[in-house]
Backbone as a chain_set.jsonl record, in Angstrom:
{"seq": "MGKKPETDNSKKNPWTRQDEGDHYPSMREWWCVETLFKTIENNKKWSFKGSMAYEMENSYSFIIYNLFDVTSN", "coords": {"N": [[113.89, 219.987, 53.563], [117.21, 220.395, 54.201], [120.064, 218.533, 55.384], [121.291, 219.506, 58.522], [124.321, 221.251, 59.383], [126.883, 219.467, 61.089], [127.415, 219.916, 64.495], [129.065, 220.415, 67.674], [127.01, 220.058, 69.561], [125.082, 218.601, 68.076], [126.375, 216.21, 67.787], [126.254, 215.19, 70.338], [123.522, 214.975, 70.757], [121.444, 212.962, 69.14], [118.859, 213.339, 68.206], [116.609, 214.447, 65.747], [114.848, 216.921, 63.706], [113.248, 215.503, 61.97], [112.791, 213.181, 63.417], [111.181, 214.223, 65.386], [108.787, 214.91, 64.088], [105.667, 216.146, 62.605], [103.925, 218.858, 64.07], [101.75, 220.503, 63.652], [98.416, 220.348, 62.373], [97.865, 220.267, 65.636], [95.696, 219.389, 68.309], [96.276, 219.867, 70.981], [99.148, 220.854, 72.78], [101.631, 219.889, 75.079], [103.952, 220.481, 77.605], [106.4, 219.426, 79.941], [108.563, 219.809, 82.766], [111.064, 218.802, 85.049], [113.163, 219.253, 87.821], [115.773, 218.607, 90.148], [117.383, 219.959, 92.981], [119.917, 221.252, 95.261], [120.308, 223.42, 98.01], [122.885, 225.856, 98.609], [123.343, 227.175, 101.025], [122.182, 225.65, 103.209], [122.071, 223.008, 102.463], [119.566, 221.898, 101.81], [117.25, 219.831, 100.076], [115.454, 220.215, 97.058], [112.622, 220.109, 94.839], [111.6, 221.061, 91.658], [108.842, 221.423, 89.6], [107.294, 221.895, 86.5], [104.565, 222.564, 84.304], [103.269, 223.215, 81.095], [100.798, 224.139, 78.746], [98.864, 224.348, 75.704], [95.802, 224.764, 73.92], [94.446, 224.543, 70.761], [91.801, 224.627, 69.606], [89.986, 225.666, 71.531], [91.229, 227.913, 72.383], [92.835, 227.853, 74.757], [94.997, 227.827, 77.551], [97.566, 226.938, 79.945], [99.705, 227.305, 82.824], [101.455, 225.581, 85.204], [103.183, 225.288, 88.224], [105.331, 223.826, 90.694], [107.073, 224.028, 93.725], [108.844, 222.071, 95.764], [109.829, 221.16, 98.993], [111.959, 218.769, 99.54], [113.52, 217.819, 101.63], [112.144, 218.482, 104.028], [109.678, 217.476, 103.5]], "CA": [[114.829, 220.501, 54.536], [118.507, 219.747, 54.077], [120.707, 218.104, 56.627], [121.993, 220.619, 59.164], [125.741, 220.968, 59.6], [127.158, 218.818, 62.363], [128.073, 220.739, 65.509], [129.34, 219.656, 68.897], [125.739, 219.7, 70.177], [124.411, 217.556, 67.305], [127.063, 214.952, 68.054], [125.786, 214.72, 71.637], [122.085, 214.744, 70.703], [121.126, 212.435, 67.816], [117.463, 213.625, 67.887], [116.486, 215.397, 64.638], [113.492, 217.424, 63.442], [112.502, 214.421, 61.332], [112.355, 212.307, 64.512], [110.131, 214.931, 66.114], [107.541, 214.818, 63.332], [104.883, 217.356, 62.414], [103.072, 219.212, 65.2], [100.547, 221.228, 63.241], [97.569, 221.001, 63.362], [97.59, 219.446, 66.815], [94.667, 219.981, 69.17], [96.871, 220.316, 72.234], [100.561, 220.557, 73.032], [101.864, 219.893, 76.516], [105.365, 220.328, 77.963], [106.663, 219.295, 81.38], [109.973, 219.809, 83.151], [111.295, 218.563, 86.476], [114.57, 219.304, 88.199], [116.085, 218.475, 91.57], [118.571, 220.741, 93.312], [120.24, 221.388, 96.681], [120.748, 224.781, 98.317], [124.267, 225.996, 99.076], [123.368, 227.646, 102.413], [121.86, 224.661, 104.241], [122.009, 221.679, 101.827], [118.203, 221.374, 101.677], [116.931, 219.31, 98.745], [114.217, 220.758, 96.508], [112.149, 219.631, 93.544], [110.802, 222.034, 90.907], [108.123, 220.814, 88.478], [106.491, 222.849, 85.751], [103.811, 222.074, 83.148], [102.699, 224.26, 80.257], [100.036, 223.558, 77.644], [97.887, 225.187, 75.02], [94.84, 224.048, 73.094], [94.12, 225.417, 69.629], [90.371, 224.768, 69.312], [89.281, 226.479, 72.523], [92.109, 229.009, 72.777], [93.012, 227.58, 76.179], [96.377, 227.53, 77.929], [97.822, 227.006, 81.374], [101.05, 227.091, 83.361], [101.406, 225.105, 86.588], [104.513, 224.979, 88.734], [105.418, 223.442, 92.105], [108.384, 223.996, 94.362], [108.63, 221.173, 96.893], [110.96, 220.961, 99.901], [112.115, 217.325, 99.695], [114.122, 217.565, 102.938], [111.133, 218.6, 105.092], [108.401, 216.945, 102.996]], "C": [[116.12, 219.709, 54.414], [119.069, 219.361, 55.425], [121.488, 219.273, 57.213], [123.452, 220.257, 59.379], [125.957, 220.393, 60.995], [127.912, 219.771, 63.28], [128.379, 219.86, 66.71], [128.048, 219.187, 69.548], [125.049, 218.577, 69.409], [125.098, 216.209, 67.471], [126.58, 214.344, 69.367], [124.315, 214.32, 71.598], [121.701, 214.258, 69.305], [119.691, 212.722, 67.367], [117.387, 214.693, 66.8], [115.054, 215.902, 64.518], [112.638, 216.36, 62.77], [112.005, 213.418, 62.38], [111.161, 212.913, 65.24], [108.792, 214.806, 65.392], [106.812, 216.148, 63.285], [103.999, 217.61, 63.627], [101.749, 219.807, 64.746], [99.705, 220.364, 62.326], [97.275, 220.052, 64.524], [96.563, 220.165, 67.683], [95.281, 220.577, 70.43], [98.348, 219.945, 72.255], [100.806, 220.763, 74.511], [103.34, 219.665, 76.77], [105.487, 220.255, 79.478], [108.169, 219.289, 81.616], [110.047, 219.535, 84.651], [112.792, 218.624, 86.733], [114.688, 219.185, 89.714], [117.346, 219.278, 91.845], [118.733, 220.828, 94.82], [120.754, 222.802, 96.916], [122.171, 224.782, 98.864], [124.291, 226.318, 100.573], [123.184, 226.533, 103.436], [121.696, 223.235, 103.695], [120.611, 221.07, 101.788], [117.981, 220.93, 100.235], [115.55, 219.808, 98.326], [113.896, 220.084, 95.183], [111.322, 220.75, 92.916], [110.17, 221.306, 89.735], [107.279, 221.894, 87.806], [105.812, 222.184, 84.57], [103.221, 223.266, 82.416], [101.951, 223.588, 79.113], [99.216, 224.636, 76.954], [97.022, 224.298, 74.139], [94.373, 224.992, 71.997], [92.627, 225.677, 69.491], [89.66, 225.734, 70.253], [90.098, 227.671, 73.004], [92.352, 228.988, 74.287], [94.478, 227.308, 76.451], [96.508, 227.575, 79.448], [99.303, 226.818, 81.663], [100.866, 226.702, 84.826], [102.839, 224.863, 87.032], [104.438, 224.694, 90.231], [106.865, 223.51, 92.545], [108.193, 223.221, 95.658], [109.918, 220.993, 97.677], [111.062, 219.464, 100.205], [112.641, 216.99, 101.092], [113.067, 217.546, 104.049], [109.792, 217.969, 104.734], [107.316, 217.999, 103.039]], "O": [[116.112, 218.482, 54.513], [118.599, 219.812, 56.47], [122.244, 219.946, 56.513], [123.784, 219.082, 59.54], [125.294, 220.787, 61.954], [128.921, 220.358, 62.889], [127.99, 218.692, 66.748], [127.973, 218.059, 70.035], [124.481, 217.679, 70.03], [124.46, 215.169, 67.311], [126.505, 213.122, 69.495], [123.901, 213.42, 72.329], [121.638, 215.062, 68.375], [119.335, 212.378, 66.24], [118.031, 215.736, 66.916], [114.149, 215.366, 65.158], [111.426, 216.32, 62.979], [110.913, 212.868, 62.239], [110.247, 212.202, 65.658], [107.763, 214.612, 66.039], [107.267, 217.146, 63.844], [103.39, 216.68, 64.157], [100.729, 219.62, 65.41], [100.3, 219.657, 61.513], [96.49, 219.117, 64.367], [96.562, 221.392, 67.779], [94.873, 221.642, 70.892], [98.743, 218.868, 71.808], [100.267, 221.685, 75.123], [103.926, 218.742, 76.203], [104.766, 220.938, 80.204], [108.944, 218.828, 80.778], [109.196, 219.984, 85.42], [113.589, 218.105, 85.951], [113.805, 219.614, 90.457], [118.274, 219.279, 91.035], [117.807, 220.52, 95.571], [121.539, 223.324, 96.124], [122.602, 223.823, 99.503], [125.138, 225.811, 101.308], [123.925, 226.46, 104.417], [121.226, 222.352, 104.413], [120.478, 219.847, 101.737], [118.459, 221.566, 99.295], [114.608, 219.822, 99.118], [114.777, 219.561, 94.5], [110.447, 221.32, 93.567], [110.865, 220.647, 88.962], [106.634, 222.701, 88.475], [106.407, 221.336, 83.905], [102.733, 224.211, 83.037], [102.414, 222.585, 78.57], [98.915, 225.683, 77.526], [97.445, 223.237, 73.68], [93.952, 226.115, 72.276], [92.218, 226.819, 69.283], [88.828, 226.53, 69.819], [89.692, 228.363, 73.938], [92.108, 229.969, 74.99], [95.137, 226.629, 75.664], [95.68, 228.164, 80.143], [100.048, 226.254, 80.863], [100.205, 227.407, 85.589], [103.628, 224.287, 86.283], [103.598, 225.245, 90.941], [107.769, 223.097, 91.819], [107.466, 223.661, 96.548], [110.97, 220.709, 97.105], [110.321, 218.954, 101.045], [112.245, 215.979, 101.673], [113.104, 216.676, 104.918], [108.878, 217.928, 105.558], [106.178, 217.73, 102.654]]}, "num_chains": 1, "name": "protein.A"}
């Protein structure tokens, strides 16, 4: 794989595919994301968390997500 041309995004993010390494054949891959935000209407603070995974051997996958009202607990 040759070096990709430098773009504005690649200047901001030095992470490359070589840094990532090989994924296959992995037994399981798992991704998670979390974000915090505030509503415009009433300035309530919220947290959104999501997890996604799949497993190759058992053909298993899941998606879990939570929306939490930080202001009211």
